[in-house]
Coordinates of C-alpha atoms and ligand atoms in Angstrom, one line a residue:
X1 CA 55.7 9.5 108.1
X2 CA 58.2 12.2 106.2
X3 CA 58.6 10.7 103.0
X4 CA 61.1 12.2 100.0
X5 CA 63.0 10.5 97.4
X6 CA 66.4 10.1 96.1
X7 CA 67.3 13.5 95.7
X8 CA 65.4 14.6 99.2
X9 CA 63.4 17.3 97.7
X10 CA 60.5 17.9 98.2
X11 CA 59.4 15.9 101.7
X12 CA 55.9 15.4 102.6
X13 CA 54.1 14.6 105.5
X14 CA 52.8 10.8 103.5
X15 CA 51.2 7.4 104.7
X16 CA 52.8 4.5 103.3
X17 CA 50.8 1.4 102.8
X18 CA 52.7 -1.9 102.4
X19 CA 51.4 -4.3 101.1
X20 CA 52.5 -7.9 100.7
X21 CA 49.6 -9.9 98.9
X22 CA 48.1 -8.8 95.4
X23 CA 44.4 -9.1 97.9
X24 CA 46.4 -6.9 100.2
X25 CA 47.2 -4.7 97.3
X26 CA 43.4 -4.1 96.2
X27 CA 42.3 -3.9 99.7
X28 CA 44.2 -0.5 100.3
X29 CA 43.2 1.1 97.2
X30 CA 39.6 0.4 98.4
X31 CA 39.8 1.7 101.9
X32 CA 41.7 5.0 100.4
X33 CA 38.4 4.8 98.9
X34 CA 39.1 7.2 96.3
X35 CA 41.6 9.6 97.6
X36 CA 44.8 9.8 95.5
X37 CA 47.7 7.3 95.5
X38 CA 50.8 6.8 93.9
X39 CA 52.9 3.6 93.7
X40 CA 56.0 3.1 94.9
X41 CA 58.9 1.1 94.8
X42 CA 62.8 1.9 96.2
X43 CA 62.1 5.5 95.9
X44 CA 65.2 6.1 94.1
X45 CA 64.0 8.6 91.5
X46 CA 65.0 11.6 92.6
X47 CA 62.0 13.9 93.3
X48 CA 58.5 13.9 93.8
X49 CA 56.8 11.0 91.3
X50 CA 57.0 8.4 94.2
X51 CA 55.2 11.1 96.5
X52 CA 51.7 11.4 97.2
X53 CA 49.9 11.8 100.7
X54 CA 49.1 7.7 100.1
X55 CA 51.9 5.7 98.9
X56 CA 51.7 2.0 97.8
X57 CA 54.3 0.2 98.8
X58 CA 55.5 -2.7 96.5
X59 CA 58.6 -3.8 98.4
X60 CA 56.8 -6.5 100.5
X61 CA 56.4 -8.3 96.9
X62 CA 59.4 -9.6 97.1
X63 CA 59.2 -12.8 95.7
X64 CA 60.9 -14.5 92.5
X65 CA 58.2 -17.0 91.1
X66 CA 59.7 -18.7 88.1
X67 CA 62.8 -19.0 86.4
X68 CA 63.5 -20.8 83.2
X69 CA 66.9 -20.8 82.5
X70 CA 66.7 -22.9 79.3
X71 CA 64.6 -20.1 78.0
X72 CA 66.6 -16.9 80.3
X73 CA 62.9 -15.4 81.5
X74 CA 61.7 -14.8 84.9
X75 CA 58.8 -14.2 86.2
X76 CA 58.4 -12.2 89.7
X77 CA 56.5 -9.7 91.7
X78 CA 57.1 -5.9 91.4
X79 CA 58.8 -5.3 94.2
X80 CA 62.1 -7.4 93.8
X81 CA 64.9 -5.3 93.8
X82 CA 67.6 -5.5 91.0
X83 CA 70.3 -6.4 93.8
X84 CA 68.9 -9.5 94.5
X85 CA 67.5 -10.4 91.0
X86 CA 70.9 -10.5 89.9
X87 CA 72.6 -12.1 93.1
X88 CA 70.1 -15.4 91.4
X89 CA 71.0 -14.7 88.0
X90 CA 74.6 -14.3 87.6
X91 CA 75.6 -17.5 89.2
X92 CA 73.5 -19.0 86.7
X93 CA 75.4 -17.0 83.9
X94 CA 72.2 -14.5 83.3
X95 CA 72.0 -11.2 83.5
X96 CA 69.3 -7.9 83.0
X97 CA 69.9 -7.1 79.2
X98 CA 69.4 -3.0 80.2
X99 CA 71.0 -2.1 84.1
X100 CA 71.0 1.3 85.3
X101 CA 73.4 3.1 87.4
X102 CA 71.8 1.8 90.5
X103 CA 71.1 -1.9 91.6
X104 CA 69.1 -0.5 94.8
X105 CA 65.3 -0.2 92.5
X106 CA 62.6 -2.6 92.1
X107 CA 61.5 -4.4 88.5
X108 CA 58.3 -1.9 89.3
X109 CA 60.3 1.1 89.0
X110 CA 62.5 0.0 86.4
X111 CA 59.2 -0.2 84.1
X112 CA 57.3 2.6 85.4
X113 CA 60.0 4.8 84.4
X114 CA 61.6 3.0 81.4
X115 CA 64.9 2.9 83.0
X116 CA 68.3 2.4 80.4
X117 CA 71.5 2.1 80.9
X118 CA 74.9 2.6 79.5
X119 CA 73.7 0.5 76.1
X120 CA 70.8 2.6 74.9
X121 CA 72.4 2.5 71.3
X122 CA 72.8 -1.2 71.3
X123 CA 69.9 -2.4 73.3
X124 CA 67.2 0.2 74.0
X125 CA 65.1 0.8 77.2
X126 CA 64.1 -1.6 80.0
X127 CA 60.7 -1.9 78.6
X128 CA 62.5 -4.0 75.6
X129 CA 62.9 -6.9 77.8
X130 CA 59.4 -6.9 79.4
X131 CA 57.2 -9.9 78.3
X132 CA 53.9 -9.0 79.9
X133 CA 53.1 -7.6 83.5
X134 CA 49.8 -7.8 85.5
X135 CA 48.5 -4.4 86.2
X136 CA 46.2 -3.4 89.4
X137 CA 44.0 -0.6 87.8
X138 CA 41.5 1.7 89.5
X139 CA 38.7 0.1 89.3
X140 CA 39.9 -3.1 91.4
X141 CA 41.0 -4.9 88.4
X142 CA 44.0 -7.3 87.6
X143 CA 44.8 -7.0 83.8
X144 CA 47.3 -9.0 82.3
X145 CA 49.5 -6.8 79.7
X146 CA 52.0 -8.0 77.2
X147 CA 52.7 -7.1 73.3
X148 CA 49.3 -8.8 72.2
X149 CA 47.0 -8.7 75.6
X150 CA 45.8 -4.7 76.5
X151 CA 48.6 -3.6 74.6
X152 CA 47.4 -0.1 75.1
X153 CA 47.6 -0.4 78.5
X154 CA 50.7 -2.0 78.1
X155 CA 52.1 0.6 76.0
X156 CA 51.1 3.4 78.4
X157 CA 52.7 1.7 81.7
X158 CA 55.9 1.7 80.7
X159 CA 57.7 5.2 80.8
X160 CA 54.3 5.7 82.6
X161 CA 55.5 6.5 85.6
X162 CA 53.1 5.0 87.9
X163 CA 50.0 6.6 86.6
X164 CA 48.3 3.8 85.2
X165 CA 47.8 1.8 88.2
X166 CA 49.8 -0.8 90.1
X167 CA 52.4 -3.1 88.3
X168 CA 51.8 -6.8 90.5
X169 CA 54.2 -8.7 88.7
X170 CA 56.3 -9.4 85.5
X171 CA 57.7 -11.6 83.1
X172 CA 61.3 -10.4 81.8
X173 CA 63.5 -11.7 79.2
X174 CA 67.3 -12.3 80.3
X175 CA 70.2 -12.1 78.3
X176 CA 73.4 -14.6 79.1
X177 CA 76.6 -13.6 80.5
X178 CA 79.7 -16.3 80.3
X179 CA 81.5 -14.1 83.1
X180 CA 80.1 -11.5 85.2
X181 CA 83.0 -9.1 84.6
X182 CA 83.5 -6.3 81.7
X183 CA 86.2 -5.1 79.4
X184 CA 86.6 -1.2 80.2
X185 CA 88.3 0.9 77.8
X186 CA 88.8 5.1 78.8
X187 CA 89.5 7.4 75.8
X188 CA 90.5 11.3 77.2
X189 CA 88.7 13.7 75.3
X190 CA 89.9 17.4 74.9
X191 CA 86.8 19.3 74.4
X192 CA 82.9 18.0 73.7
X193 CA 83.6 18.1 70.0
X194 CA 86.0 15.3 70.5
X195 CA 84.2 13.1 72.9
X196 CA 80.9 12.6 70.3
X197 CA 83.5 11.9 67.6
X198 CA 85.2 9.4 70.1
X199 CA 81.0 8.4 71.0
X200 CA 80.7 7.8 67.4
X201 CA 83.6 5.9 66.5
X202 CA 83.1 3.6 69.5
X203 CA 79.2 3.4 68.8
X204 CA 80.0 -0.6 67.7
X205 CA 80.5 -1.1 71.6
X206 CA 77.6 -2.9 73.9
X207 CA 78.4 0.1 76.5
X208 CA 79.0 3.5 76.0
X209 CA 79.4 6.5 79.0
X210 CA 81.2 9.7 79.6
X211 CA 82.4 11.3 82.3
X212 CA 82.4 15.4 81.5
X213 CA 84.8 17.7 83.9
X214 CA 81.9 20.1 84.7
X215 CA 84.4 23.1 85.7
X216 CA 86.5 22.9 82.0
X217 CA 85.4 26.5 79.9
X218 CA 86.6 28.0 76.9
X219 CA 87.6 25.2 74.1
X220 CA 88.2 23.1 77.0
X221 CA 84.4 23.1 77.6
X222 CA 82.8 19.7 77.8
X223 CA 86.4 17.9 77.6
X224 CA 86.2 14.2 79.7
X225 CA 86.8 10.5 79.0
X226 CA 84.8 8.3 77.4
X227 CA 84.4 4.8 78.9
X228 CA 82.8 1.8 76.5
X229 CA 82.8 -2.0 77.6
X230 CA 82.1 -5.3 76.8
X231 CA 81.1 -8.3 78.5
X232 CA 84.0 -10.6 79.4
X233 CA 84.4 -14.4 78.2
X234 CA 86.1 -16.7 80.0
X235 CA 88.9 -16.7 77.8
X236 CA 88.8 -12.9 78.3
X237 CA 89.7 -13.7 82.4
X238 CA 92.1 -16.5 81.8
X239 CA 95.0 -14.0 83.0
X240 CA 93.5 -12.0 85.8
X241 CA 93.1 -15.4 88.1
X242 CA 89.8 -14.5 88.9
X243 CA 88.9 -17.1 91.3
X244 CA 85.1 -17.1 90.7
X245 CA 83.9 -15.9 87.0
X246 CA 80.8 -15.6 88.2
X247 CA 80.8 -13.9 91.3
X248 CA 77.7 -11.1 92.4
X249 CA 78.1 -8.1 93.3
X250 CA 79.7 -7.4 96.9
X251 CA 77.8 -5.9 100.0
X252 CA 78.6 -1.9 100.3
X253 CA 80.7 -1.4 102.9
X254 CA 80.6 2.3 103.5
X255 CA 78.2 4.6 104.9
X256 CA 77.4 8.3 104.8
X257 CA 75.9 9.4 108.2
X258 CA 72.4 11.7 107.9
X259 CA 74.4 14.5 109.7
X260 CA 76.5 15.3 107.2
X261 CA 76.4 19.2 107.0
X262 CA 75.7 21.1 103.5
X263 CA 78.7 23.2 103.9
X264 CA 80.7 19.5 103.9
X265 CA 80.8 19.4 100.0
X266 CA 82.7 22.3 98.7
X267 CA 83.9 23.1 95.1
X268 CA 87.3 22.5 95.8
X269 CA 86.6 18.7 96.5
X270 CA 85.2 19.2 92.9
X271 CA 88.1 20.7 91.5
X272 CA 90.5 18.1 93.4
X273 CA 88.4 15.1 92.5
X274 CA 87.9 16.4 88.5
X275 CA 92.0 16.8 88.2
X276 CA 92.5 13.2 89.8
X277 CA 90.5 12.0 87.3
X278 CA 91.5 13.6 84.3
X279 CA 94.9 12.3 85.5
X280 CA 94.4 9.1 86.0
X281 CA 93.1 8.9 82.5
X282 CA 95.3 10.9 80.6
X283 CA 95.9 7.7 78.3
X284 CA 93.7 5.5 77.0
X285 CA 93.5 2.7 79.4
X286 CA 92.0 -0.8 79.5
X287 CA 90.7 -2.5 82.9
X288 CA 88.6 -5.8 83.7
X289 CA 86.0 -4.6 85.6
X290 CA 83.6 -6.8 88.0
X291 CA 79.8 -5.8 86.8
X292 CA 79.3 -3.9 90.4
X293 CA 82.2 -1.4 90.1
X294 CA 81.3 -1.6 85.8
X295 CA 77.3 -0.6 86.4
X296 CA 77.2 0.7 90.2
X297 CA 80.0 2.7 91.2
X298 CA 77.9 4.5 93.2
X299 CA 76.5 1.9 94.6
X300 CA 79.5 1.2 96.7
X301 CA 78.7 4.3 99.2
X302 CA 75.3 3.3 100.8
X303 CA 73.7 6.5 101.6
X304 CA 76.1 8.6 99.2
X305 CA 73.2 11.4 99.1
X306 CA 74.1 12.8 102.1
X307 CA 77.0 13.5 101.2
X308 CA 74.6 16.9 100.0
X309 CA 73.7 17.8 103.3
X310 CA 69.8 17.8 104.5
X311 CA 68.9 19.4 102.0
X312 CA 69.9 16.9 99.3
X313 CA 70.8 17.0 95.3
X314 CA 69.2 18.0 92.2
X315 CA 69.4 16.5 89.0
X316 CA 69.2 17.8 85.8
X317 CA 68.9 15.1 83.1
X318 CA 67.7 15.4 79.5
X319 CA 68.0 14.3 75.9
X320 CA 68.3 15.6 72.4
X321 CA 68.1 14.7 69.3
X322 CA 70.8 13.8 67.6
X323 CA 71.1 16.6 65.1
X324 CA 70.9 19.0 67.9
X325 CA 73.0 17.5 70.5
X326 CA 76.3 19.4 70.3
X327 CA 74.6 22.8 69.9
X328 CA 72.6 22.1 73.0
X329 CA 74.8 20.0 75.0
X330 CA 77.1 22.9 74.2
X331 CA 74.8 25.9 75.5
X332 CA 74.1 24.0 78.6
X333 CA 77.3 22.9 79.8
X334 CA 77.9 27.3 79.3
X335 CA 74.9 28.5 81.2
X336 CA 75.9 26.0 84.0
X337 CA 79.6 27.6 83.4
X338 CA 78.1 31.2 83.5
X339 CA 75.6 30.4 86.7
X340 CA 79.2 29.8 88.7
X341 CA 77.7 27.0 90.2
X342 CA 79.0 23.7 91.5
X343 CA 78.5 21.0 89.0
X344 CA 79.5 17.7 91.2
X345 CA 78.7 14.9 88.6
X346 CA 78.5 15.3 84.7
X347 CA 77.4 12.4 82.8
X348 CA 76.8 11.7 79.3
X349 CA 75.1 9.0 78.0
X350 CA 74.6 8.0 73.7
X351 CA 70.9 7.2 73.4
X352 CA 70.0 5.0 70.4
X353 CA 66.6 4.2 68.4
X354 CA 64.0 3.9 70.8
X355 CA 60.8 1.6 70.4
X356 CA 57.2 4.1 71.4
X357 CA 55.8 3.1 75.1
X358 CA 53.9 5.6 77.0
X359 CA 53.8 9.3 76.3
X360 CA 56.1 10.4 79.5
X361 CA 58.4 7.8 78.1
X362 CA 61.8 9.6 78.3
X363 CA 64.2 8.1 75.7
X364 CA 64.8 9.1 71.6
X365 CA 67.9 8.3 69.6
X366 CA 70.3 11.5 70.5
X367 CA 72.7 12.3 73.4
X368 CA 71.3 12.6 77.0
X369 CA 73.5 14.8 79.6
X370 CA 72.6 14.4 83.6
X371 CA 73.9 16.9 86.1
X372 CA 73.9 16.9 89.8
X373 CA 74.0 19.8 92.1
X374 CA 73.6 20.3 95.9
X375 CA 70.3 21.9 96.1
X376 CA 70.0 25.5 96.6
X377 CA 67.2 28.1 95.0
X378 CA 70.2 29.6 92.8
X379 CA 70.1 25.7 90.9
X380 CA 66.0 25.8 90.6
X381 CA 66.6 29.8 89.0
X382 CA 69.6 27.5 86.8
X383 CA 66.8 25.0 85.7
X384 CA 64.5 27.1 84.3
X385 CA 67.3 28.5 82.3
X386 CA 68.2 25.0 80.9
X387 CA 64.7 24.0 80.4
X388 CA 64.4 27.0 77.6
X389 CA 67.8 25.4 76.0
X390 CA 66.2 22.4 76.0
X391 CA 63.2 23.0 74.6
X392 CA 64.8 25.0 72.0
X393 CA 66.6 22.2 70.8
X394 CA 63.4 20.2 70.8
X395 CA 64.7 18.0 74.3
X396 CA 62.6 17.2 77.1
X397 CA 63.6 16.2 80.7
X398 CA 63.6 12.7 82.2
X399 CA 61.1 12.7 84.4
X400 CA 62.0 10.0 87.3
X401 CA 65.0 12.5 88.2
X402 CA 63.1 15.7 88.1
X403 CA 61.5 17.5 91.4
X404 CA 60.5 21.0 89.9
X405 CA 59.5 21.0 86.4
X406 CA 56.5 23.7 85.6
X407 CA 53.7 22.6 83.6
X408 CA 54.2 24.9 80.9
X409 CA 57.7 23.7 79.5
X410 CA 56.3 19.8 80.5
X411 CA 53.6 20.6 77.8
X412 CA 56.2 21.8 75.3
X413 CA 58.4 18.8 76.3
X414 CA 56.3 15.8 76.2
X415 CA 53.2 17.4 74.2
X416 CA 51.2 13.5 73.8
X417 CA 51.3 13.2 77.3
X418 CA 47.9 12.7 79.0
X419 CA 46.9 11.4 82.3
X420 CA 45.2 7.9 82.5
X421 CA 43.8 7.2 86.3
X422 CA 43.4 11.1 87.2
X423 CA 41.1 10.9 90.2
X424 CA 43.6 7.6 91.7
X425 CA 46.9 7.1 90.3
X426 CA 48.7 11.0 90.2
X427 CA 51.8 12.0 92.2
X428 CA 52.7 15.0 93.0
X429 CA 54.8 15.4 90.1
X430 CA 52.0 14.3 87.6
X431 CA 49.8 17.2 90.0
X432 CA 52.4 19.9 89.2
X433 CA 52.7 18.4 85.5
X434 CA 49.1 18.4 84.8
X435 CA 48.1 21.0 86.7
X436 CA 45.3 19.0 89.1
Ligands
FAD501 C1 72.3 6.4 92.0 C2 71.2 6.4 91.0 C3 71.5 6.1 89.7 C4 70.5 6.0 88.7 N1 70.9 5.7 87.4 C5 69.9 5.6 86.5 C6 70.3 5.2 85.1 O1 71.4 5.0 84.8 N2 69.3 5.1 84.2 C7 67.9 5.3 84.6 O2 67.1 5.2 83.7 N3 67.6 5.6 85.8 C8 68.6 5.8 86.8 N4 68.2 6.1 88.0 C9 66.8 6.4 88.3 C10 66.1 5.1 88.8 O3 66.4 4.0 88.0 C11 64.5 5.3 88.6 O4 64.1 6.5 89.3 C12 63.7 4.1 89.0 O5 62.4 4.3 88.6 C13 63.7 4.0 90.6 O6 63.0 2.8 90.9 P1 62.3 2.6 92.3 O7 62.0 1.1 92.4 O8 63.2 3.1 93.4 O9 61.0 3.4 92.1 P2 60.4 4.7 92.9 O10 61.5 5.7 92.9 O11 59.8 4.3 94.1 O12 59.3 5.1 91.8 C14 59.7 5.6 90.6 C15 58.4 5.7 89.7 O13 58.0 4.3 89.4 C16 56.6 4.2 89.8 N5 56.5 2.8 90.3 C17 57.3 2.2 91.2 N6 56.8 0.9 91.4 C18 55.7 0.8 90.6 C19 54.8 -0.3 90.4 N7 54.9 -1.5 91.0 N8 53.8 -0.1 89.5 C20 53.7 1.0 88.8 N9 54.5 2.1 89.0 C21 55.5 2.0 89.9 C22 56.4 5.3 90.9 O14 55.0 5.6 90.9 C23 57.3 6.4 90.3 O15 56.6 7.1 89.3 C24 69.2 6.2 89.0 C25 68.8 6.5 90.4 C26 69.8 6.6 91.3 C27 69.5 6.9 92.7

């Protein structure tokens, strides 16, 4: 079957294995008998490290196995997806202590890439929360890893991005919620300056994101509106006559269509939708906000990348350190300024101190900046560009969003990183990475 990921870049011709047994599981990697595989879960990273000619399916392990709710940890197979984690938690008044901007991946994912969310100053990566895990390595084994069992191997599957083998299930640690609604607060910021002093002075809040107007130049560069939150109590709700303080997430009710043409997102829908919402938060505002339209915005468009077209969207996500953030943040946001091309979505994110998992792992205490574009080879000649400002500033590139990355500036990026499975468990990003 034609298989491609979030972004929709590249597709391959790939067969997809589901499996819904652990047995099951080990049975497919021994009829592949040797031939490369990659696992998979939602395939919502965005280019080609859920992509190999054999891809394991985890989405048939489905199944939540034990929940203590005295003790907030749950225990479940790899293939449960966020959206219906939470849609057991949160009437329960528990929650994921590190959500990312999409409820639509699986707990595999979420470790194999070290997923964070808008709290990576206050609570650190996904990873953080994860008790143990049992791993299917390539030689046909099940390994239990945790903080004191194969730590190594522990160590190396998270941020790993698939490469160490198979993640069966996992044991997570919760984190309690009295509603399942958030505090929002929006600062405007005038140029990038002023939104990392406003990042800095907020940086006692649990959440933390900006929104950057991509198309703003001159000493207007980088200007936006900074968003923090907080969890609300009940006492918090007591005047918005919210009639269930616990209440999940909703269903999404729109759709984008496959046929969407390319020529369908144009830079003046840009330009229109960057002045409505510098607009609408041209003073600092406070809302209640339910956790879906708080964590998932996005989520409320099922289908949203086709808005792109059939050709789909790249990303371009990275972090710096912090003493080099504004310089590079800066030359970036001016080589994507000076390439004249269409910057749909700008988001920036305060990273904090970040505890050492595998050596692809993406996160270190600085600011991280994602941009998405509507794929064309003018953006891929963009990339390279940015990839030299990032590397200059000692950055790297989070690898679950990136499609195109050339070995050489991987190498300068993530300079530990090593393969651990190479004859079984490589993508084709960890093929283009390592050069195999
Ligand atoms: C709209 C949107 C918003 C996003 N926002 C954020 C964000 O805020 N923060 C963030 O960190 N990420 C974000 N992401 C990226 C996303 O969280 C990651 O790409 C995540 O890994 C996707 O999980 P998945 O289940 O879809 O895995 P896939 O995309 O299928 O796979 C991703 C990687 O995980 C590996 N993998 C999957 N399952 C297993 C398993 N069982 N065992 C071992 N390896 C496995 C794959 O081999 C691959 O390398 C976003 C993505 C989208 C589409």
């Amino acid at each position: 079957m034609k298989l491609y990921n979030w972004g929709k870049s590249p597709s391959i011709d790939a067969r997809l294995h589901l499996a819904d047994s652990y047995s099951a599981t080990n049975s497919t990697l021994n009829q592949l008998s040797g031939q490369p595989v990659i696992p998979r879960g939602n395939g919502r990273c965005y280019g080609d490290s859920a992509l190999q000619k054999n891809v394991c399916s985890t989405l048939k392990l489905n199944k939540l196995l034990q929940l203590d709710e005295v003790a907030g940890v749950v225990r479940l197979q790899a293939g449960v997806l966020l959206e219906d984690l939470l849609s057991v938690l949160v009437p329960k008044g528990l929650f994921l202590p590190v959500i990312p901007g999409t409820r639509l991946i699986t707990i595999g994912g979420a470790i194999a890439a070290n997923v964070h969310g808008k709290n990576h100053h206050h609570a650190g990566a996904f990873g953080n929360y994860v008790q143990s895990f049992s791993l299917l390595t390539a030689d046909g084994q099940v390994l239990l890893c945790s903080r004191t069992e194969n730590k190594t191997l522990f160590k190396n599957t998270i941020g790993g991005m698939g490469t160490t083998g198979i993640v069966l299930e996992a044991t997570l640690q919760l984190s309690r919620i009295e509603t399942s609604y958030y505090q929002q607060q929006s600062y405007p910021a005038t140029s990038l300056s002023h939104l990392f002093e406003l990042f800095e002075q907020q940086h006692t809040q649990p959440y933390l994101v900006a929104w950057i107007d991509g198309l703003a130049s001159g000493n207007k560069l980088g200007r936006g509106v900074l968003h923090t939150g907080k969890s609300c109590t009940r006492e918090d709700l007591e005047s918005q006559a919210t009639p269930n303080p616990l209440q999940i997430h909703p269903p999404a009710k729109l759709s984008i269509p496959g046929i969407v043409p390319s020529w369908f997102l144009q830079p003046i829908v840009l330009r229109l939708n960057n002045g409505y919402y510098r607009w609408s938060n041209r003073k600092s505002i406070q809302h209640v906000k339910h956790y879906a339209s708080f964590f998932f915005p996005l989520d409320a468009i099922k289908h949203w990348n086709n808005l792109y077209g059939k050709k789909g969207l790249l990303q371009y996500q990275f972090v710096l350190p912090l003493s080099s953030s504004l310089a590079g943040i800066t030359a970036v946001l001016e080589a994507v300024k000076a390439s004249r091309l269409c910057p749909y979505l700008v988001v920036l994110k305060r990273m904090g101190e970040h505890a050492p998992y595998a050596a692809t792992d993406f996160p270190m205490s600085g600011y991280s900046l994602a941009i998405d574009f509507k794929y064309s080879p003018k953006v891929l000649d963009l990339f390279h560009l940015l990839d030299e400002i990032v590397i200059q500033h000692s950055g790297r590139i989070y690898l679950t969003k990136d499609a195109r990355l050339p070995a050489a500036a991987f190498r300068k990026m993530y300079p530990a990183a090593v393969l651990h499975s190479p004859q079984i468990f490589r993508s084709l990003q960890s093929e283009r990475l390592f050069d195999l």
